[in-house]
Amino acid sequence: MSTSAATTHPAPAGALNLSRTTATASRVLRQLRHDPRTIALMLLVPCVMLFLLRYVFDGSPRTFDNIGASLLGIFPLITMFLVTSIATLRERTSGTLERLLAMPLGKGDLIAGYALAFGTIAVIQSALATGLALWGLGLDVIGSPWLLLLVALLDALLGTALGLFVSAFAASEFQAVQFMPAVIFPQLLLCGLFTPRQNMHPALEAVSDVLPMSYAVDGMNEVLRHTDMTATFVRDVLIVAGCALLVLGLGAATLRRRTV
């Protein structure tokens, strides 16, 4: 067998290799370094939204305390969903994805590399937003700030996973943005942010029980109301983390080399 034939054979779709994954993540981070607008969108927009929210309720600080923790998780999720879906789609429409997958790089490596790269950004984003909310805007929570940061980070990673997944079904950046009303807005309405989920119509409550954002909000509320880590909090973070891993797996399975 010739050397060229061996080196151009694509890696198995489900195979994961640490060196290939980290190389993919490094490439994505290098590209992001040269795109300051995208970095600003990911890091600063959640902070700006929290800042505006605090002073929208300037005359009612308890209202900010009640919903600020929930939105601390929702804003990063939305931001990471939008940026990740567009960035991944751009790789495919430009032909970069097709060239990468012609190399010994599996779909699992590519998705894991993207998740690692955007997950690194998510850590910084979550730390900035949590620090601003707690020490800059005076968000009053009973539980540990580290637990609040954990939920915010998991929410950002969930947004990254959802963005990677839906990018496989979009043919243009405009279509990627169109997935936001379909994927994010229903979860936003049903997550319990506007009214307790048990007060909803039973059919809508049943739908909310299977949406990951519901458990993200529930986890934030547990930190808001309890001094110690509760069993409900552990359940919520495990569900959010499990949903992120499941969606990443689906993203690897549905990833296409090119947009047709």
PDB file of C-alpha atoms in Angstrom:
ATOM      1  CA  MET A   1       0.000   0.000   0.000  1.00  0.00           C
ATOM      2  CA  SER A   2       1.349   3.420  -0.898  1.00  0.00           C
ATOM      3  CA  THR A   3       2.039   6.109   1.687  1.00  0.00           C
ATOM      4  CA  SER A   4      -0.299   8.615  -0.018  1.00  0.00           C
ATOM      5  CA  ALA A   5      -3.214   6.192   0.057  1.00  0.00           C
ATOM      6  CA  ALA A   6      -2.673   5.549   3.741  1.00  0.00           C
ATOM      7  CA  THR A   7      -2.420   9.205   4.730  1.00  0.00           C
ATOM      8  CA  THR A   8      -5.533  10.388   2.891  1.00  0.00           C
ATOM      9  CA  HIS A   9      -7.834   7.817   4.409  1.00  0.00           C
ATOM     10  CA  PRO A  10     -10.215   9.659   6.775  1.00  0.00           C
ATOM     11  CA  ALA A  11     -10.308   8.713  10.433  1.00  0.00           C
ATOM     12  CA  PRO A  12     -13.306   6.785  11.707  1.00  0.00           C
ATOM     13  CA  ALA A  13     -16.227   9.118  12.506  1.00  0.00           C
ATOM     14  CA  GLY A  14     -16.546   8.009  16.089  1.00  0.00           C
ATOM     15  CA  ALA A  15     -12.819   7.800  16.923  1.00  0.00           C
ATOM     16  CA  LEU A  16     -11.375  10.339  19.341  1.00  0.00           C
ATOM     17  CA  ASN A  17      -7.688  11.182  19.456  1.00  0.00           C
ATOM     18  CA  LEU A  18      -6.317  13.624  22.048  1.00  0.00           C
ATOM     19  CA  SER A  19      -3.641  15.133  19.823  1.00  0.00           C
ATOM     20  CA  ARG A  20      -6.041  15.672  16.900  1.00  0.00           C
ATOM     21  CA  THR A  21      -8.663  17.154  19.229  1.00  0.00           C
ATOM     22  CA  THR A  22      -6.251  19.592  20.868  1.00  0.00           C
ATOM     23  CA  ALA A  23      -4.808  20.559  17.472  1.00  0.00           C
ATOM     24  CA  THR A  24      -8.319  21.384  16.263  1.00  0.00           C
ATOM     25  CA  ALA A  25      -9.014  23.416  19.393  1.00  0.00           C
ATOM     26  CA  SER A  26      -5.736  25.326  18.987  1.00  0.00           C
ATOM     27  CA  ARG A  27      -6.574  26.157  15.369  1.00  0.00           C
ATOM     28  CA  VAL A  28     -10.022  27.478  16.319  1.00  0.00           C
ATOM     29  CA  LEU A  29      -8.578  29.597  19.146  1.00  0.00           C
ATOM     30  CA  ARG A  30      -5.948  31.051  16.783  1.00  0.00           C
ATOM     31  CA  GLN A  31      -8.701  32.030  14.358  1.00  0.00           C
ATOM     32  CA  LEU A  32     -10.746  33.613  17.129  1.00  0.00           C
ATOM     33  CA  ARG A  33      -7.716  35.612  18.259  1.00  0.00           C
ATOM     34  CA  HIS A  34      -7.821  37.424  14.921  1.00  0.00           C
ATOM     35  CA  ASP A  35     -11.565  38.133  15.219  1.00  0.00           C
ATOM     36  CA  PRO A  36     -11.927  40.699  18.029  1.00  0.00           C
ATOM     37  CA  ARG A  37     -15.593  41.342  17.280  1.00  0.00           C
ATOM     38  CA  THR A  38     -16.486  37.714  17.911  1.00  0.00           C
ATOM     39  CA  ILE A  39     -14.438  37.666  21.107  1.00  0.00           C
ATOM     40  CA  ALA A  40     -16.180  40.839  22.275  1.00  0.00           C
ATOM     41  CA  LEU A  41     -19.566  39.296  21.483  1.00  0.00           C
ATOM     42  CA  MET A  42     -18.822  36.171  23.498  1.00  0.00           C
ATOM     43  CA  LEU A  43     -17.143  37.806  26.484  1.00  0.00           C
ATOM     44  CA  LEU A  44     -18.802  41.184  26.855  1.00  0.00           C
ATOM     45  CA  VAL A  45     -22.411  40.846  25.680  1.00  0.00           C
ATOM     46  CA  PRO A  46     -23.568  38.738  28.677  1.00  0.00           C
ATOM     47  CA  CYS A  47     -21.919  41.273  31.012  1.00  0.00           C
ATOM     48  CA  VAL A  48     -23.568  44.196  29.226  1.00  0.00           C
ATOM     49  CA  MET A  49     -26.963  42.479  29.381  1.00  0.00           C
ATOM     50  CA  LEU A  50     -26.604  41.855  33.119  1.00  0.00           C
ATOM     51  CA  PHE A  51     -25.514  45.476  33.660  1.00  0.00           C
ATOM     52  CA  LEU A  52     -28.572  46.780  31.790  1.00  0.00           C
ATOM     53  CA  LEU A  53     -30.861  44.383  33.652  1.00  0.00           C
ATOM     54  CA  ARG A  54     -29.547  45.572  37.018  1.00  0.00           C
ATOM     55  CA  TYR A  55     -30.392  49.189  36.277  1.00  0.00           C
ATOM     56  CA  VAL A  56     -33.676  48.422  34.553  1.00  0.00           C
ATOM     57  CA  PHE A  57     -34.736  47.224  38.029  1.00  0.00           C
ATOM     58  CA  ASP A  58     -32.828  49.957  39.835  1.00  0.00           C
ATOM     59  CA  GLY A  59     -35.865  50.805  41.965  1.00  0.00           C
ATOM     60  CA  SER A  60     -36.526  47.153  42.798  1.00  0.00           C
ATOM     61  CA  PRO A  61     -33.237  45.391  43.602  1.00  0.00           C
ATOM     62  CA  ARG A  62     -35.061  42.287  44.883  1.00  0.00           C
ATOM     63  CA  THR A  63     -36.417  41.736  41.379  1.00  0.00           C
ATOM     64  CA  PHE A  64     -32.868  41.686  40.045  1.00  0.00           C
ATOM     65  CA  ASP A  65     -31.928  39.197  42.749  1.00  0.00           C
ATOM     66  CA  ASN A  66     -34.847  36.945  41.763  1.00  0.00           C
ATOM     67  CA  ILE A  67     -34.200  36.823  38.014  1.00  0.00           C
ATOM     68  CA  GLY A  68     -30.559  37.866  37.738  1.00  0.00           C
ATOM     69  CA  ALA A  69     -29.241  34.440  38.729  1.00  0.00           C
ATOM     70  CA  SER A  70     -31.382  32.742  36.085  1.00  0.00           C
ATOM     71  CA  LEU A  71     -30.303  35.146  33.364  1.00  0.00           C
ATOM     72  CA  LEU A  72     -26.680  34.697  34.423  1.00  0.00           C
ATOM     73  CA  GLY A  73     -27.012  31.232  32.915  1.00  0.00           C
ATOM     74  CA  ILE A  74     -29.326  32.085  30.025  1.00  0.00           C
ATOM     75  CA  PHE A  75     -27.298  34.939  28.497  1.00  0.00           C
ATOM     76  CA  PRO A  76     -24.093  32.862  28.042  1.00  0.00           C
ATOM     77  CA  LEU A  77     -26.131  29.972  26.618  1.00  0.00           C
ATOM     78  CA  ILE A  78     -27.705  32.206  23.966  1.00  0.00           C
ATOM     79  CA  THR A  79     -24.425  33.919  23.078  1.00  0.00           C
ATOM     80  CA  MET A  80     -22.463  30.684  22.718  1.00  0.00           C
ATOM     81  CA  PHE A  81     -25.264  29.096  20.670  1.00  0.00           C
ATOM     82  CA  LEU A  82     -25.257  31.950  18.184  1.00  0.00           C
ATOM     83  CA  VAL A  83     -21.500  32.279  17.783  1.00  0.00           C
ATOM     84  CA  THR A  84     -20.773  28.541  17.636  1.00  0.00           C
ATOM     85  CA  SER A  85     -23.472  27.762  15.077  1.00  0.00           C
ATOM     86  CA  ILE A  86     -22.265  30.509  12.725  1.00  0.00           C
ATOM     87  CA  ALA A  87     -18.556  29.706  13.178  1.00  0.00           C
ATOM     88  CA  THR A  88     -19.058  26.002  12.449  1.00  0.00           C
ATOM     89  CA  LEU A  89     -21.240  26.718   9.439  1.00  0.00           C
ATOM     90  CA  ARG A  90     -18.596  29.092   8.089  1.00  0.00           C
ATOM     91  CA  GLU A  91     -16.042  26.263   8.252  1.00  0.00           C
ATOM     92  CA  ARG A  92     -18.274  24.089   6.103  1.00  0.00           C
ATOM     93  CA  THR A  93     -19.356  26.680   3.533  1.00  0.00           C
ATOM     94  CA  SER A  94     -15.754  27.845   3.031  1.00  0.00           C
ATOM     95  CA  GLY A  95     -14.594  24.292   2.286  1.00  0.00           C
ATOM     96  CA  THR A  96     -12.346  24.156   5.365  1.00  0.00           C
ATOM     97  CA  LEU A  97     -14.371  21.357   6.924  1.00  0.00           C
ATOM     98  CA  GLU A  98     -14.174  19.213   3.798  1.00  0.00           C
ATOM     99  CA  ARG A  99     -10.390  19.600   3.660  1.00  0.00           C
ATOM    100  CA  LEU A 100     -10.029  18.772   7.354  1.00  0.00           C
ATOM    101  CA  LEU A 101     -12.158  15.643   7.132  1.00  0.00           C
ATOM    102  CA  ALA A 102     -10.116  14.437   4.151  1.00  0.00           C
ATOM    103  CA  MET A 103      -7.198  14.217   6.589  1.00  0.00           C
ATOM    104  CA  PRO A 104      -6.876  11.686   9.437  1.00  0.00           C
ATOM    105  CA  LEU A 105      -9.361  13.718  11.445  1.00  0.00           C
ATOM    106  CA  GLY A 106     -12.628  12.130  12.559  1.00  0.00           C
ATOM    107  CA  LYS A 107     -15.899  13.927  13.076  1.00  0.00           C
ATOM    108  CA  GLY A 108     -15.605  13.214  16.782  1.00  0.00           C
ATOM    109  CA  ASP A 109     -12.189  14.906  16.861  1.00  0.00           C
ATOM    110  CA  LEU A 110     -13.565  17.947  15.076  1.00  0.00           C
ATOM    111  CA  ILE A 111     -16.609  18.348  17.312  1.00  0.00           C
ATOM    112  CA  ALA A 112     -14.570  17.723  20.471  1.00  0.00           C
ATOM    113  CA  GLY A 113     -11.959  20.244  19.312  1.00  0.00           C
ATOM    114  CA  TYR A 114     -14.601  22.891  18.710  1.00  0.00           C
ATOM    115  CA  ALA A 115     -16.200  22.125  22.067  1.00  0.00           C
ATOM    116  CA  LEU A 116     -12.811  22.427  23.783  1.00  0.00           C
ATOM    117  CA  ALA A 117     -12.006  25.731  22.081  1.00  0.00           C
ATOM    118  CA  PHE A 118     -15.360  27.352  22.719  1.00  0.00           C
ATOM    119  CA  GLY A 119     -15.440  25.758  26.169  1.00  0.00           C
ATOM    120  CA  THR A 120     -12.252  27.660  26.980  1.00  0.00           C
ATOM    121  CA  ILE A 121     -13.983  30.882  25.961  1.00  0.00           C
ATOM    122  CA  ALA A 122     -17.025  29.801  27.990  1.00  0.00           C
ATOM    123  CA  VAL A 123     -14.903  29.508  31.153  1.00  0.00           C
ATOM    124  CA  ILE A 124     -13.685  33.090  30.757  1.00  0.00           C
ATOM    125  CA  GLN A 125     -17.153  34.325  29.812  1.00  0.00           C
ATOM    126  CA  SER A 126     -18.827  32.654  32.790  1.00  0.00           C
ATOM    127  CA  ALA A 127     -16.178  33.925  35.211  1.00  0.00           C
ATOM    128  CA  LEU A 128     -16.568  37.509  33.959  1.00  0.00           C
ATOM    129  CA  ALA A 129     -20.373  37.441  34.078  1.00  0.00           C
ATOM    130  CA  THR A 130     -20.507  35.786  37.501  1.00  0.00           C
ATOM    131  CA  GLY A 131     -17.934  38.152  38.965  1.00  0.00           C
ATOM    132  CA  LEU A 132     -19.749  41.185  37.594  1.00  0.00           C
ATOM    133  CA  ALA A 133     -23.135  40.003  38.856  1.00  0.00           C
ATOM    134  CA  LEU A 134     -21.931  39.161  42.365  1.00  0.00           C
ATOM    135  CA  TRP A 135     -19.325  41.812  43.129  1.00  0.00           C
ATOM    136  CA  GLY A 136     -20.097  44.538  40.611  1.00  0.00           C
ATOM    137  CA  LEU A 137     -23.879  44.567  40.553  1.00  0.00           C
ATOM    138  CA  GLY A 138     -24.584  43.229  44.032  1.00  0.00           C
ATOM    139  CA  LEU A 139     -26.506  40.078  43.110  1.00  0.00           C
ATOM    140  CA  ASP A 140     -27.529  38.568  46.439  1.00  0.00           C
ATOM    141  CA  VAL A 141     -27.325  34.772  46.544  1.00  0.00           C
ATOM    142  CA  ILE A 142     -27.384  32.551  49.612  1.00  0.00           C
ATOM    143  CA  GLY A 143     -25.335  29.712  48.163  1.00  0.00           C
ATOM    144  CA  SER A 144     -21.707  29.501  47.080  1.00  0.00           C
ATOM    145  CA  PRO A 145     -20.529  31.731  44.200  1.00  0.00           C
ATOM    146  CA  TRP A 146     -18.570  28.714  42.903  1.00  0.00           C
ATOM    147  CA  LEU A 147     -21.798  26.775  42.416  1.00  0.00           C
ATOM    148  CA  LEU A 148     -23.249  29.749  40.550  1.00  0.00           C
ATOM    149  CA  LEU A 149     -20.166  29.791  38.328  1.00  0.00           C
ATOM    150  CA  LEU A 150     -20.483  26.036  37.733  1.00  0.00           C
ATOM    151  CA  VAL A 151     -24.046  26.346  36.449  1.00  0.00           C
ATOM    152  CA  ALA A 152     -23.169  29.371  34.301  1.00  0.00           C
ATOM    153  CA  LEU A 153     -20.291  27.409  32.751  1.00  0.00           C
ATOM    154  CA  LEU A 154     -22.441  24.350  32.061  1.00  0.00           C
ATOM    155  CA  ASP A 155     -25.068  26.592  30.452  1.00  0.00           C
ATOM    156  CA  ALA A 156     -22.439  28.138  28.186  1.00  0.00           C
ATOM    157  CA  LEU A 157     -21.193  24.661  27.224  1.00  0.00           C
ATOM    158  CA  LEU A 158     -24.773  23.597  26.504  1.00  0.00           C
ATOM    159  CA  GLY A 159     -25.151  26.604  24.201  1.00  0.00           C
ATOM    160  CA  THR A 160     -21.929  25.571  22.455  1.00  0.00           C
ATOM    161  CA  ALA A 161     -23.201  22.006  21.982  1.00  0.00           C
ATOM    162  CA  LEU A 162     -26.553  23.189  20.624  1.00  0.00           C
ATOM    163  CA  GLY A 163     -24.814  25.566  18.220  1.00  0.00           C
ATOM    164  CA  LEU A 164     -22.569  22.799  16.890  1.00  0.00           C
ATOM    165  CA  PHE A 165     -25.567  20.537  16.438  1.00  0.00           C
ATOM    166  CA  VAL A 166     -27.897  22.923  14.582  1.00  0.00           C
ATOM    167  CA  SER A 167     -25.122  24.145  12.277  1.00  0.00           C
ATOM    168  CA  ALA A 168     -25.371  20.794  10.475  1.00  0.00           C
ATOM    169  CA  PHE A 169     -28.897  21.678   9.318  1.00  0.00           C
ATOM    170  CA  ALA A 170     -28.241  25.232   8.106  1.00  0.00           C
ATOM    171  CA  ALA A 171     -27.210  26.125   4.566  1.00  0.00           C
ATOM    172  CA  SER A 172     -26.273  29.733   5.323  1.00  0.00           C
ATOM    173  CA  GLU A 173     -25.435  31.993   8.238  1.00  0.00           C
ATOM    174  CA  PHE A 174     -28.911  33.493   7.964  1.00  0.00           C
ATOM    175  CA  GLN A 175     -30.455  30.062   8.405  1.00  0.00           C
ATOM    176  CA  ALA A 176     -28.213  29.434  11.417  1.00  0.00           C
ATOM    177  CA  VAL A 177     -29.596  32.579  13.053  1.00  0.00           C
ATOM    178  CA  GLN A 178     -33.121  31.440  12.198  1.00  0.00           C
ATOM    179  CA  PHE A 179     -32.651  28.386  14.405  1.00  0.00           C
ATOM    180  CA  MET A 180     -32.581  30.629  17.466  1.00  0.00           C
ATOM    181  CA  PRO A 181     -36.374  31.192  17.535  1.00  0.00           C
ATOM    182  CA  ALA A 182     -36.899  27.462  17.011  1.00  0.00           C
ATOM    183  CA  VAL A 183     -34.359  26.141  19.525  1.00  0.00           C
ATOM    184  CA  ILE A 184     -33.811  28.872  22.119  1.00  0.00           C
ATOM    185  CA  PHE A 185     -37.000  30.945  22.389  1.00  0.00           C
ATOM    186  CA  PRO A 186     -39.366  28.077  23.341  1.00  0.00           C
ATOM    187  CA  GLN A 187     -36.943  27.052  26.086  1.00  0.00           C
ATOM    188  CA  LEU A 188     -36.744  30.670  27.248  1.00  0.00           C
ATOM    189  CA  LEU A 189     -40.528  30.895  27.562  1.00  0.00           C
ATOM    190  CA  LEU A 190     -40.933  27.518  29.280  1.00  0.00           C
ATOM    191  CA  CYS A 191     -37.890  27.441  31.577  1.00  0.00           C
ATOM    192  CA  GLY A 192     -39.671  29.025  34.555  1.00  0.00           C
ATOM    193  CA  LEU A 193     -38.103  32.468  34.202  1.00  0.00           C
ATOM    194  CA  PHE A 194     -41.414  34.299  33.737  1.00  0.00           C
ATOM    195  CA  THR A 195     -43.648  32.092  35.850  1.00  0.00           C
ATOM    196  CA  PRO A 196     -43.130  28.929  37.914  1.00  0.00           C
ATOM    197  CA  ARG A 197     -43.350  25.878  35.697  1.00  0.00           C
ATOM    198  CA  GLN A 198     -45.947  24.253  37.945  1.00  0.00           C
ATOM    199  CA  ASN A 199     -48.287  27.172  37.160  1.00  0.00           C
ATOM    200  CA  MET A 200     -48.235  26.474  33.428  1.00  0.00           C
ATOM    201  CA  HIS A 201     -50.767  24.460  31.487  1.00  0.00           C
ATOM    202  CA  PRO A 202     -50.040  20.760  32.182  1.00  0.00           C
ATOM    203  CA  ALA A 203     -49.059  20.147  28.555  1.00  0.00           C
ATOM    204  CA  LEU A 204     -46.548  22.988  28.603  1.00  0.00           C
ATOM    205  CA  GLU A 205     -45.231  21.901  31.983  1.00  0.00           C
ATOM    206  CA  ALA A 206     -44.615  18.433  30.540  1.00  0.00           C
ATOM    207  CA  VAL A 207     -42.709  19.959  27.620  1.00  0.00           C
ATOM    208  CA  SER A 208     -40.647  22.122  29.975  1.00  0.00           C
ATOM    209  CA  ASP A 209     -39.660  19.005  31.924  1.00  0.00           C
ATOM    210  CA  VAL A 210     -37.640  17.731  28.947  1.00  0.00           C
ATOM    211  CA  LEU A 211     -35.960  21.035  28.021  1.00  0.00           C
ATOM    212  CA  PRO A 212     -32.412  21.503  29.372  1.00  0.00           C
ATOM    213  CA  MET A 213     -32.794  25.239  29.993  1.00  0.00           C
ATOM    214  CA  SER A 214     -35.461  24.449  32.613  1.00  0.00           C
ATOM    215  CA  TYR A 215     -32.860  22.612  34.686  1.00  0.00           C
ATOM    216  CA  ALA A 216     -30.313  25.382  34.128  1.00  0.00           C
ATOM    217  CA  VAL A 217     -32.748  27.878  35.672  1.00  0.00           C
ATOM    218  CA  ASP A 218     -33.688  25.460  38.452  1.00  0.00           C
ATOM    219  CA  GLY A 219     -30.014  24.980  39.298  1.00  0.00           C
ATOM    220  CA  MET A 220     -29.444  28.736  39.524  1.00  0.00           C
ATOM    221  CA  ASN A 221     -32.495  29.076  41.765  1.00  0.00           C
ATOM    222  CA  GLU A 222     -31.163  26.379  44.083  1.00  0.00           C
ATOM    223  CA  VAL A 223     -27.995  28.416  44.601  1.00  0.00           C
ATOM    224  CA  LEU A 224     -30.093  31.530  45.086  1.00  0.00           C
ATOM    225  CA  ARG A 225     -32.163  29.984  47.901  1.00  0.00           C
ATOM    226  CA  HIS A 226     -30.002  27.390  49.684  1.00  0.00           C
ATOM    227  CA  THR A 227     -26.716  27.724  51.529  1.00  0.00           C
ATOM    228  CA  ASP A 228     -25.571  24.155  50.825  1.00  0.00           C
ATOM    229  CA  MET A 229     -25.503  21.980  47.735  1.00  0.00           C
ATOM    230  CA  THR A 230     -28.865  20.209  47.535  1.00  0.00           C
ATOM    231  CA  ALA A 231     -29.854  16.957  45.858  1.00  0.00           C
ATOM    232  CA  THR A 232     -31.999  18.971  43.454  1.00  0.00           C
ATOM    233  CA  PHE A 233     -28.986  21.076  42.478  1.00  0.00           C
ATOM    234  CA  VAL A 234     -26.911  17.956  41.781  1.00  0.00           C
ATOM    235  CA  ARG A 235     -29.740  16.562  39.663  1.00  0.00           C
ATOM    236  CA  ASP A 236     -30.027  19.797  37.703  1.00  0.00           C
ATOM    237  CA  VAL A 237     -26.317  20.136  36.883  1.00  0.00           C
ATOM    238  CA  LEU A 238     -26.067  16.467  35.901  1.00  0.00           C
ATOM    239  CA  ILE A 239     -29.002  16.865  33.522  1.00  0.00           C
ATOM    240  CA  VAL A 240     -27.537  19.995  31.934  1.00  0.00           C
ATOM    241  CA  ALA A 241     -24.110  18.334  31.582  1.00  0.00           C
ATOM    242  CA  GLY A 242     -25.689  15.143  30.230  1.00  0.00           C
ATOM    243  CA  CYS A 243     -27.706  17.105  27.660  1.00  0.00           C
ATOM    244  CA  ALA A 244     -24.556  18.925  26.524  1.00  0.00           C
ATOM    245  CA  LEU A 245     -22.710  15.612  26.029  1.00  0.00           C
ATOM    246  CA  LEU A 246     -25.701  14.071  24.240  1.00  0.00           C
ATOM    247  CA  VAL A 247     -26.026  17.003  21.855  1.00  0.00           C
ATOM    248  CA  LEU A 248     -22.276  16.927  21.150  1.00  0.00           C
ATOM    249  CA  GLY A 249     -22.631  13.263  20.227  1.00  0.00           C
ATOM    250  CA  LEU A 250     -25.534  14.076  17.926  1.00  0.00           C
ATOM    251  CA  GLY A 251     -23.485  16.894  16.415  1.00  0.00           C
ATOM    252  CA  ALA A 252     -20.668  14.487  15.558  1.00  0.00           C
ATOM    253  CA  ALA A 253     -23.148  12.021  14.056  1.00  0.00           C
ATOM    254  CA  THR A 254     -24.903  14.608  11.861  1.00  0.00           C
ATOM    255  CA  LEU A 255     -21.870  16.685  10.820  1.00  0.00           C
ATOM    256  CA  ARG A 256     -21.630  17.039   7.043  1.00  0.00           C
ATOM    257  CA  ARG A 257     -18.500  17.788   5.065  1.00  0.00           C
ATOM    258  CA  ARG A 258     -20.091  20.499   2.958  1.00  0.00           C
ATOM    259  CA  THR A 259     -23.285  22.496   2.549  1.00  0.00           C
ATOM    260  CA  VAL A 260     -25.360  21.397  -0.437  1.00  0.00           C
TER     261      VAL A 260
END
